[in-house]
Coordinates of N, CA and C in Angstrom, one line a residue:
M930 N 0.8 -1.2 0.0 CA 0.0 0.0 0.0 C 0.9 1.3 0.0
A931 N 1.9 1.3 0.8 CA 2.8 2.4 0.9 C 3.5 2.7 -0.4
E932 N 3.9 1.6 -1.1 CA 4.6 1.7 -2.4 C 3.7 2.3 -3.4
R933 N 2.4 1.8 -3.4 CA 1.4 2.3 -4.3 C 1.2 3.8 -4.1
L934 N 1.1 4.3 -2.9 CA 0.9 5.7 -2.5 C 2.1 6.5 -3.0
F935 N 3.3 5.9 -2.8 CA 4.5 6.6 -3.2 C 4.5 6.8 -4.7
R936 N 4.2 5.8 -5.5 CA 4.1 5.9 -7.0 C 3.1 7.0 -7.4
F937 N 1.9 7.1 -6.7 CA 0.9 8.1 -7.0 C 1.5 9.5 -6.7
I938 N 2.2 9.7 -5.6 CA 2.8 11.0 -5.3 C 3.8 11.4 -6.3
V939 N 4.6 10.4 -6.8 CA 5.6 10.7 -7.8 C 5.0 11.1 -9.1
V940 N 4.0 10.4 -9.5 CA 3.2 10.7 -10.7 C 2.6 12.1 -10.6
L941 N 1.9 12.3 -9.5 CA 1.3 13.6 -9.2 C 2.3 14.7 -9.2
G942 N 3.4 14.5 -8.6 CA 4.5 15.5 -8.6 C 4.9 15.9 -10.0
K943 N 5.0 14.9 -10.9 CA 5.4 15.2 -12.3 C 4.4 16.0 -13.0
R944 N 3.1 15.8 -12.8 CA 2.1 16.6 -13.4 C 2.1 18.0 -12.9
E945 N 2.5 18.2 -11.7 CA 2.5 19.6 -11.1 C 3.8 20.3 -11.5
S946 N 4.8 19.6 -12.1 CA 6.0 20.3 -12.3 C 5.8 21.5 -13.3
K947 N 6.6 22.5 -13.2 CA 6.5 23.7 -14.0 C 7.0 23.4 -15.4
L948 N 6.1 23.7 -16.4 CA 6.5 23.6 -17.8 C 7.4 24.7 -18.2
E949 N 8.4 24.4 -19.0 CA 9.2 25.5 -19.5 C 8.5 26.4 -20.5
K950 N 8.8 27.7 -20.4 CA 8.3 28.7 -21.3 C 9.3 28.8 -22.5
V951 N 8.9 28.3 -23.7 CA 9.8 28.2 -24.8 C 9.4 29.3 -25.8
A952 N 10.4 30.0 -26.4 CA 10.1 31.0 -27.4 C 11.1 30.8 -28.5
V953 N 10.7 31.3 -29.7 CA 11.6 31.3 -30.9 C 11.8 32.8 -31.3
V954 N 13.0 33.1 -31.5 CA 13.4 34.5 -32.1 C 13.9 34.2 -33.5
P955 N 13.1 34.4 -34.5 CA 13.6 34.1 -35.9 C 14.2 35.3 -36.6
G956 N 15.0 35.1 -37.6 CA 15.6 36.1 -38.4 C 16.6 35.6 -39.3
S957 N 17.0 36.4 -40.3 CA 18.1 36.0 -41.2 C 19.4 36.3 -40.5
F958 N 19.5 37.4 -39.7 CA 20.7 37.7 -39.0 C 22.0 37.8 -39.9
D959 N 21.8 38.5 -41.0 CA 22.9 38.6 -42.0 C 23.4 40.0 -42.1
P960 N 24.3 40.4 -41.1 CA 24.7 39.8 -39.9 C 23.9 40.2 -38.7
V961 N 24.2 39.5 -37.6 CA 23.6 39.9 -36.3 C 24.1 41.3 -35.9
T962 N 23.2 42.1 -35.4 CA 23.6 43.5 -35.0 C 23.3 43.6 -33.5
F963 N 23.7 44.7 -32.9 CA 23.4 45.0 -31.5 C 21.8 45.1 -31.3
G964 N 21.1 45.5 -32.3 CA 19.7 45.5 -32.2 C 19.1 44.1 -32.0
H965 N 19.6 43.2 -32.9 CA 19.1 41.8 -32.7 C 19.5 41.2 -31.3
L966 N 20.7 41.5 -30.9 CA 21.2 41.0 -29.7 C 20.4 41.5 -28.5
D967 N 20.0 42.8 -28.6 CA 19.2 43.4 -27.5 C 17.8 42.6 -27.4
I968 N 17.2 42.3 -28.5 CA 15.9 41.6 -28.5 C 16.1 40.2 -28.0
I969 N 17.1 39.5 -28.4 CA 17.4 38.1 -27.9 C 17.7 38.1 -26.4
K970 N 18.5 39.1 -25.9 CA 18.7 39.1 -24.5 C 17.5 39.4 -23.7
R971 N 16.6 40.3 -24.1 CA 15.4 40.6 -23.4 C 14.4 39.4 -23.5
A972 N 14.4 38.7 -24.6 CA 13.6 37.5 -24.6 C 14.1 36.4 -23.7
A973 N 15.4 36.3 -23.6 CA 16.0 35.4 -22.7 C 15.7 35.7 -21.2
D974 N 15.5 36.9 -20.9 CA 15.1 37.3 -19.5 C 13.7 36.9 -19.2
V975 N 12.8 36.7 -20.2 CA 11.4 36.4 -20.0 C 11.1 34.9 -20.1
F976 N 11.8 34.3 -21.1 CA 11.5 32.9 -21.4 C 12.5 31.9 -20.8
D977 N 12.1 30.7 -20.5 CA 13.1 29.7 -20.0 C 14.1 29.2 -21.0
V978 N 13.6 29.0 -22.2 CA 14.4 28.6 -23.3 C 14.1 29.5 -24.6
V979 N 15.1 30.0 -25.2 CA 14.9 30.8 -26.4 C 15.7 30.1 -27.5
Y980 N 15.0 29.7 -28.6 CA 15.6 29.2 -29.8 C 15.8 30.4 -30.8
V981 N 17.0 30.7 -31.1 CA 17.3 31.7 -32.2 C 17.3 30.9 -33.5
A982 N 16.3 31.1 -34.3 CA 16.2 30.4 -35.6 C 16.8 31.2 -36.7
V983 N 18.0 30.8 -37.1 CA 18.7 31.5 -38.2 C 18.0 31.0 -39.5
L984 N 17.3 31.9 -40.2 CA 16.4 31.4 -41.3 C 17.2 31.4 -42.6
N985 N 17.0 30.5 -43.4 CA 17.5 30.4 -44.7 C 16.4 30.7 -45.7
N986 N 16.4 32.0 -46.1 CA 15.4 32.5 -47.0 C 15.9 32.4 -48.4
S987 N 15.3 31.5 -49.2 CA 15.8 31.3 -50.6 C 15.6 32.5 -51.5
S988 N 14.7 33.4 -51.1 CA 14.5 34.6 -52.0 C 15.6 35.7 -51.7
K989 N 16.4 35.5 -50.7 CA 17.5 36.5 -50.4 C 18.8 35.9 -50.8
H990 N 19.7 36.8 -51.0 CA 21.1 36.4 -51.3 C 22.0 36.9 -50.2
P991 N 22.2 36.1 -49.1 CA 22.9 36.6 -47.9 C 24.4 36.7 -48.2
L992 N 25.0 37.6 -47.4 CA 26.5 37.8 -47.5 C 27.1 36.6 -46.8
F993 N 26.6 36.2 -45.6 CA 27.1 35.1 -44.8 C 26.3 33.8 -45.1
S994 N 27.0 32.7 -45.1 CA 26.2 31.4 -45.2 C 25.5 31.2 -43.9
V995 N 24.6 30.2 -43.9 CA 23.8 29.8 -42.7 C 24.8 29.4 -41.6
D996 N 25.8 28.6 -42.0 CA 26.8 28.2 -41.0 C 27.5 29.3 -40.4
E997 N 27.9 30.3 -41.2 CA 28.6 31.5 -40.7 C 27.8 32.3 -39.8
R998 N 26.5 32.5 -40.1 CA 25.6 33.2 -39.3 C 25.3 32.5 -38.0
M999 N 25.2 31.2 -38.0 CA 25.0 30.4 -36.8 C 26.2 30.5 -35.9
S1000 N 27.4 30.5 -36.5 CA 28.6 30.6 -35.7 C 28.8 32.0 -35.1
L1001 N 28.5 33.0 -35.8 CA 28.5 34.4 -35.2 C 27.5 34.5 -34.1
M1002 N 26.3 34.0 -34.4 CA 25.2 34.1 -33.3 C 25.6 33.3 -32.1
A1003 N 26.2 32.1 -32.3 CA 26.7 31.3 -31.1 C 27.7 32.1 -30.3
E1004 N 28.6 32.8 -31.0 CA 29.7 33.6 -30.3 C 29.1 34.7 -29.5
V1005 N 28.1 35.4 -30.1 CA 27.6 36.6 -29.4 C 26.6 36.3 -28.3
T1006 N 26.1 35.1 -28.3 CA 25.1 34.7 -27.3 C 25.7 33.6 -26.3
K1007 N 27.0 33.4 -26.3 CA 27.6 32.4 -25.5 C 27.4 32.6 -24.0
D1008 N 27.1 33.8 -23.6 CA 26.9 34.1 -22.2 C 25.4 34.0 -21.8
L1009 N 24.6 33.5 -22.7 CA 23.2 33.4 -22.4 C 22.8 31.9 -22.4
P1010 N 22.8 31.3 -21.2 CA 22.7 29.8 -21.1 C 21.4 29.2 -21.6
N1011 N 20.4 30.0 -21.6 CA 19.1 29.5 -22.1 C 18.8 29.8 -23.5
V1012 N 19.8 30.2 -24.3 CA 19.6 30.5 -25.7 C 20.2 29.3 -26.5
R1013 N 19.5 28.8 -27.5 CA 19.9 27.8 -28.4 C 19.9 28.3 -29.8
I1014 N 21.0 28.0 -30.6 CA 21.1 28.5 -31.9 C 20.9 27.4 -32.9
E1015 N 19.9 27.5 -33.8 CA 19.6 26.5 -34.8 C 19.3 27.2 -36.1
S1016 N 19.1 26.5 -37.2 CA 18.7 27.0 -38.4 C 17.4 26.4 -38.9
S1017 N 16.7 27.1 -39.8 CA 15.5 26.6 -40.3 C 15.3 27.1 -41.7
S1018 N 14.7 26.3 -42.6 CA 14.4 26.8 -43.9 C 12.9 26.6 -44.3
G1019 N 12.2 26.1 -43.4 CA 10.7 25.8 -43.6 C 9.9 27.0 -43.0
L1020 N 8.6 26.7 -42.8 CA 7.7 27.6 -42.2 C 8.1 27.8 -40.8
L1021 N 8.1 29.1 -40.3 CA 8.4 29.4 -38.9 C 7.5 28.7 -38.0
I1022 N 6.2 28.7 -38.3 CA 5.2 28.1 -37.4 C 5.5 26.6 -37.2
D1023 N 5.9 25.9 -38.2 CA 6.3 24.5 -38.1 C 7.5 24.3 -37.2
Y1024 N 8.5 25.2 -37.4 CA 9.7 25.1 -36.5 C 9.3 25.4 -35.0
A1025 N 8.4 26.3 -34.8 CA 8.0 26.7 -33.4 C 7.3 25.4 -32.8
K1026 N 6.4 24.8 -33.6 CA 5.7 23.6 -33.1 C 6.7 22.5 -32.8
E1027 N 7.7 22.3 -33.6 CA 8.7 21.3 -33.4 C 9.4 21.5 -32.1
K1028 N 9.6 22.7 -31.7 CA 10.3 23.1 -30.5 C 9.4 23.2 -29.3
N1029 N 8.2 22.9 -29.5 CA 7.2 23.1 -28.4 C 7.1 24.5 -27.9
A1030 N 7.4 25.4 -28.8 CA 7.3 26.8 -28.4 C 5.9 27.3 -28.4
K1031 N 5.6 28.1 -27.4 CA 4.3 28.8 -27.3 C 4.4 30.2 -27.7
A1032 N 5.6 30.7 -28.1 CA 5.7 32.1 -28.4 C 6.8 32.3 -29.5
I1033 N 6.5 33.3 -30.3 CA 7.4 33.8 -31.3 C 7.7 35.2 -30.9
V1034 N 9.0 35.6 -30.8 CA 9.3 36.9 -30.4 C 9.9 37.7 -31.6
R1035 N 9.4 38.9 -31.8 CA 9.8 39.7 -32.9 C 10.2 41.1 -32.4
G1036 N 11.2 41.7 -33.0 CA 11.6 43.0 -32.6 C 10.9 44.0 -33.6
L1037 N 10.5 45.2 -33.1 CA 9.9 46.2 -33.9 C 10.8 47.5 -33.7
R1038 N 11.1 48.1 -34.9 CA 11.9 49.3 -34.9 C 11.0 50.5 -35.1
A1039 N 10.1 50.4 -36.0 CA 9.2 51.6 -36.4 C 7.9 51.1 -36.8
V1040 N 7.0 52.0 -37.0 CA 5.6 51.7 -37.5 C 5.6 50.9 -38.7
S1041 N 6.6 51.2 -39.6 CA 6.7 50.4 -40.9 C 6.9 48.9 -40.6
D1042 N 7.7 48.6 -39.6 CA 7.9 47.2 -39.2 C 6.6 46.5 -38.8
F1043 N 5.7 47.3 -38.1 CA 4.5 46.7 -37.5 C 3.6 46.2 -38.6
E1044 N 3.4 47.0 -39.7 CA 2.5 46.5 -40.8 C 2.9 45.2 -41.4
Y1045 N 4.2 45.0 -41.7 CA 4.7 43.8 -42.2 C 4.6 42.7 -41.2
E1046 N 5.0 42.9 -39.9 CA 4.9 41.9 -38.9 C 3.5 41.5 -38.6
M1047 N 2.5 42.4 -38.7 CA 1.1 42.1 -38.5 C 0.6 41.1 -39.5
Q1048 N 1.1 41.2 -40.8 CA 0.7 40.2 -41.8 C 1.2 38.9 -41.5
I1049 N 2.5 38.8 -41.1 CA 3.2 37.5 -40.8 C 2.5 36.9 -39.6
T1050 N 2.2 37.7 -38.5 CA 1.6 37.2 -37.3 C 0.2 36.7 -37.6
S1051 N -0.5 37.4 -38.4 CA -1.9 36.9 -38.8 C -1.8 35.6 -39.5
M1052 N -0.9 35.4 -40.4 CA -0.8 34.1 -41.1 C -0.4 33.0 -40.1
N1053 N 0.6 33.3 -39.3 CA 1.0 32.3 -38.3 C -0.2 31.9 -37.4
R1054 N -1.0 32.9 -37.0 CA -2.1 32.7 -36.2 C -3.2 31.8 -36.9
F1055 N -3.3 32.0 -38.2 CA -4.2 31.2 -39.0 C -3.7 29.8 -39.0
L1056 N -2.4 29.6 -39.1 CA -1.8 28.2 -39.2 C -1.8 27.5 -37.9
D1057 N -1.7 28.3 -36.8 CA -1.7 27.6 -35.5 C -2.0 28.7 -34.4
E1058 N -3.2 28.7 -34.0 CA -3.7 29.7 -33.0 C -3.2 29.5 -31.6
T1059 N -2.5 28.5 -31.3 CA -1.9 28.2 -30.0 C -0.6 28.9 -29.8
I1060 N 0.0 29.4 -30.8 CA 1.4 30.0 -30.7 C 1.2 31.5 -30.8
E1061 N 1.6 32.2 -29.7 CA 1.4 33.7 -29.7 C 2.7 34.4 -30.2
T1062 N 2.5 35.6 -30.8 CA 3.6 36.4 -31.2 C 3.7 37.5 -30.2
F1063 N 4.9 37.8 -29.7 CA 5.2 38.9 -28.8 C 6.2 39.8 -29.5
F1064 N 5.8 41.1 -29.5 CA 6.7 42.1 -30.1 C 7.4 42.9 -29.0
I1065 N 8.7 43.0 -29.2 CA 9.5 43.8 -28.3 C 10.0 45.1 -29.1
M1066 N 9.7 46.2 -28.5 CA 10.2 47.4 -29.2 C 11.7 47.6 -29.0
T1067 N 12.4 47.9 -30.0 CA 13.8 48.1 -29.9 C 14.1 49.3 -29.1
K1068 N 15.3 49.3 -28.5 CA 15.7 50.5 -27.8 C 16.0 51.6 -28.8
N1069 N 15.8 52.8 -28.4 CA 15.9 53.9 -29.3 C 17.2 54.0 -30.1
Q1070 N 18.3 53.6 -29.4 CA 19.6 53.7 -30.1 C 19.7 52.7 -31.2
Y1071 N 18.8 51.7 -31.3 CA 18.9 50.8 -32.4 C 17.8 50.9 -33.4
S1072 N 16.9 51.9 -33.3 CA 15.7 52.0 -34.1 C 16.0 52.2 -35.6
F1073 N 17.2 52.7 -35.9 CA 17.6 52.9 -37.3 C 18.4 51.7 -37.9
L1074 N 18.7 50.8 -37.0 CA 19.7 49.7 -37.4 C 19.1 48.5 -38.1
S1075 N 19.7 48.1 -39.2 CA 19.3 46.9 -39.9 C 20.6 46.2 -40.4
S1076 N 20.5 45.0 -40.7 CA 21.6 44.2 -41.3 C 22.0 44.8 -42.6
S1077 N 21.0 45.2 -43.4 CA 21.3 45.8 -44.7 C 22.1 47.1 -44.6
I1078 N 21.7 48.0 -43.6 CA 22.5 49.2 -43.4 C 23.9 48.9 -43.0
V1079 N 24.0 47.9 -42.1 CA 25.4 47.6 -41.6 C 26.2 47.1 -42.7
K1080 N 25.7 46.2 -43.6 CA 26.4 45.7 -44.7 C 26.8 46.8 -45.7
E1081 N 25.9 47.8 -45.9 CA 26.3 48.9 -46.8 C 27.4 49.7 -46.3
V1082 N 27.3 50.0 -45.0 CA 28.4 50.8 -44.4 C 29.7 50.1 -44.4
A1083 N 29.7 48.8 -44.0 CA 30.9 48.0 -43.9 C 31.5 47.8 -45.3
K1084 N 30.7 47.7 -46.3 CA 31.2 47.5 -47.7 C 32.2 48.5 -48.1
Y1085 N 32.0 49.7 -47.6 CA 32.9 50.8 -48.0 C 33.9 51.1 -46.9
G1086 N 34.1 50.2 -46.0 CA 35.2 50.3 -45.1 C 34.9 51.2 -43.9
S1087 N 33.7 51.7 -43.7 CA 33.4 52.6 -42.6 C 33.3 51.8 -41.3
D1088 N 33.4 52.5 -40.2 CA 33.4 51.9 -38.9 C 32.0 51.4 -38.4
V1089 N 31.9 50.2 -38.1 CA 30.6 49.6 -37.6 C 30.7 49.1 -36.2
R1090 N 31.8 49.5 -35.5 CA 32.0 49.0 -34.1 C 30.8 49.2 -33.2
E1091 N 30.1 50.3 -33.4 CA 29.0 50.6 -32.4 C 27.7 50.0 -32.9
L1092 N 27.7 49.2 -34.0 CA 26.5 48.6 -34.6 C 26.5 47.1 -34.4
V1093 N 27.7 46.5 -34.3 CA 27.8 45.0 -34.3 C 28.8 44.6 -33.3
P1094 N 28.7 43.4 -32.7 CA 29.8 42.9 -31.9 C 31.1 42.8 -32.6
A1095 N 32.2 42.7 -31.9 CA 33.5 42.7 -32.5 C 33.7 41.5 -33.4
C1096 N 33.2 40.3 -33.1 CA 33.4 39.2 -34.0 C 32.7 39.4 -35.3
V1097 N 31.6 40.1 -35.3 CA 30.8 40.4 -36.5 C 31.6 41.4 -37.3
E1098 N 32.1 42.4 -36.6 CA 32.9 43.5 -37.3 C 34.1 42.8 -38.1
R1099 N 34.8 41.9 -37.4 CA 35.9 41.2 -38.0 C 35.4 40.4 -39.3
A1100 N 34.3 39.7 -39.1 CA 33.8 38.9 -40.2 C 33.4 39.8 -41.4
L1101 N 32.8 40.9 -41.1 CA 32.5 41.8 -42.2 C 33.7 42.4 -42.9
K1102 N 34.7 42.7 -42.2 CA 36.0 43.2 -42.8 C 36.6 42.1 -43.6
G1103 N 36.5 40.9 -43.2 CA 37.0 39.8 -44.0 C 36.2 39.6 -45.3
K1104 N 34.9 39.7 -45.2 CA 34.1 39.5 -46.4 C 34.4 40.6 -47.4
Y1105 N 34.6 41.8 -46.9 CA 34.8 42.9 -47.9 C 36.2 43.3 -48.1
G1106 N 37.2 42.4 -47.6 CA 38.6 42.6 -47.9 C 39.3 43.7 -47.2
F1107 N 38.7 44.0 -46.0 CA 39.4 45.0 -45.2 C 40.0 44.4 -43.9
A1108 N 40.2 43.1 -43.9 CA 40.8 42.5 -42.8 C 42.3 42.9 -42.6
K1109 N 42.6 43.1 -41.4 CA 44.0 43.5 -41.1 C 44.9 42.4 -40.9

């Protein structure tokens, strides 16, 4: 009888255990900027596990390969123990389901971002209404920042130290032939 009661308590304890709050932060991250990193860090403060999904968008022609982007992302998030770096080339909602995520986290810089993100969120909601999208407003100092702008500035050898982590700056210099 005591053994049966013990098994019941163990099973009951498992049911009552706290479920992890899992989120996905998707993006092409070509390259990762301080703006991206800010959103990822803030998501990591809220969620137990954050999957950073480095997306392989076939309609874009990235400067960095998926492997290079994943490596850079791993380097800049190495101090965030609850962040996992992976890649995905399918639908974001399918990736989120695969990871048992209940949230997708997106950064917003301006009103123009909201309109685009609203369309994506609506489609994701249509595909699976159990996964919520959370928007995090970027800090003001990053509101102008995009990977495209960083690449354009770096392409001409200008200083991007205040826009990207040091390892990304080195990688950009290497890509554009400005490596020391």
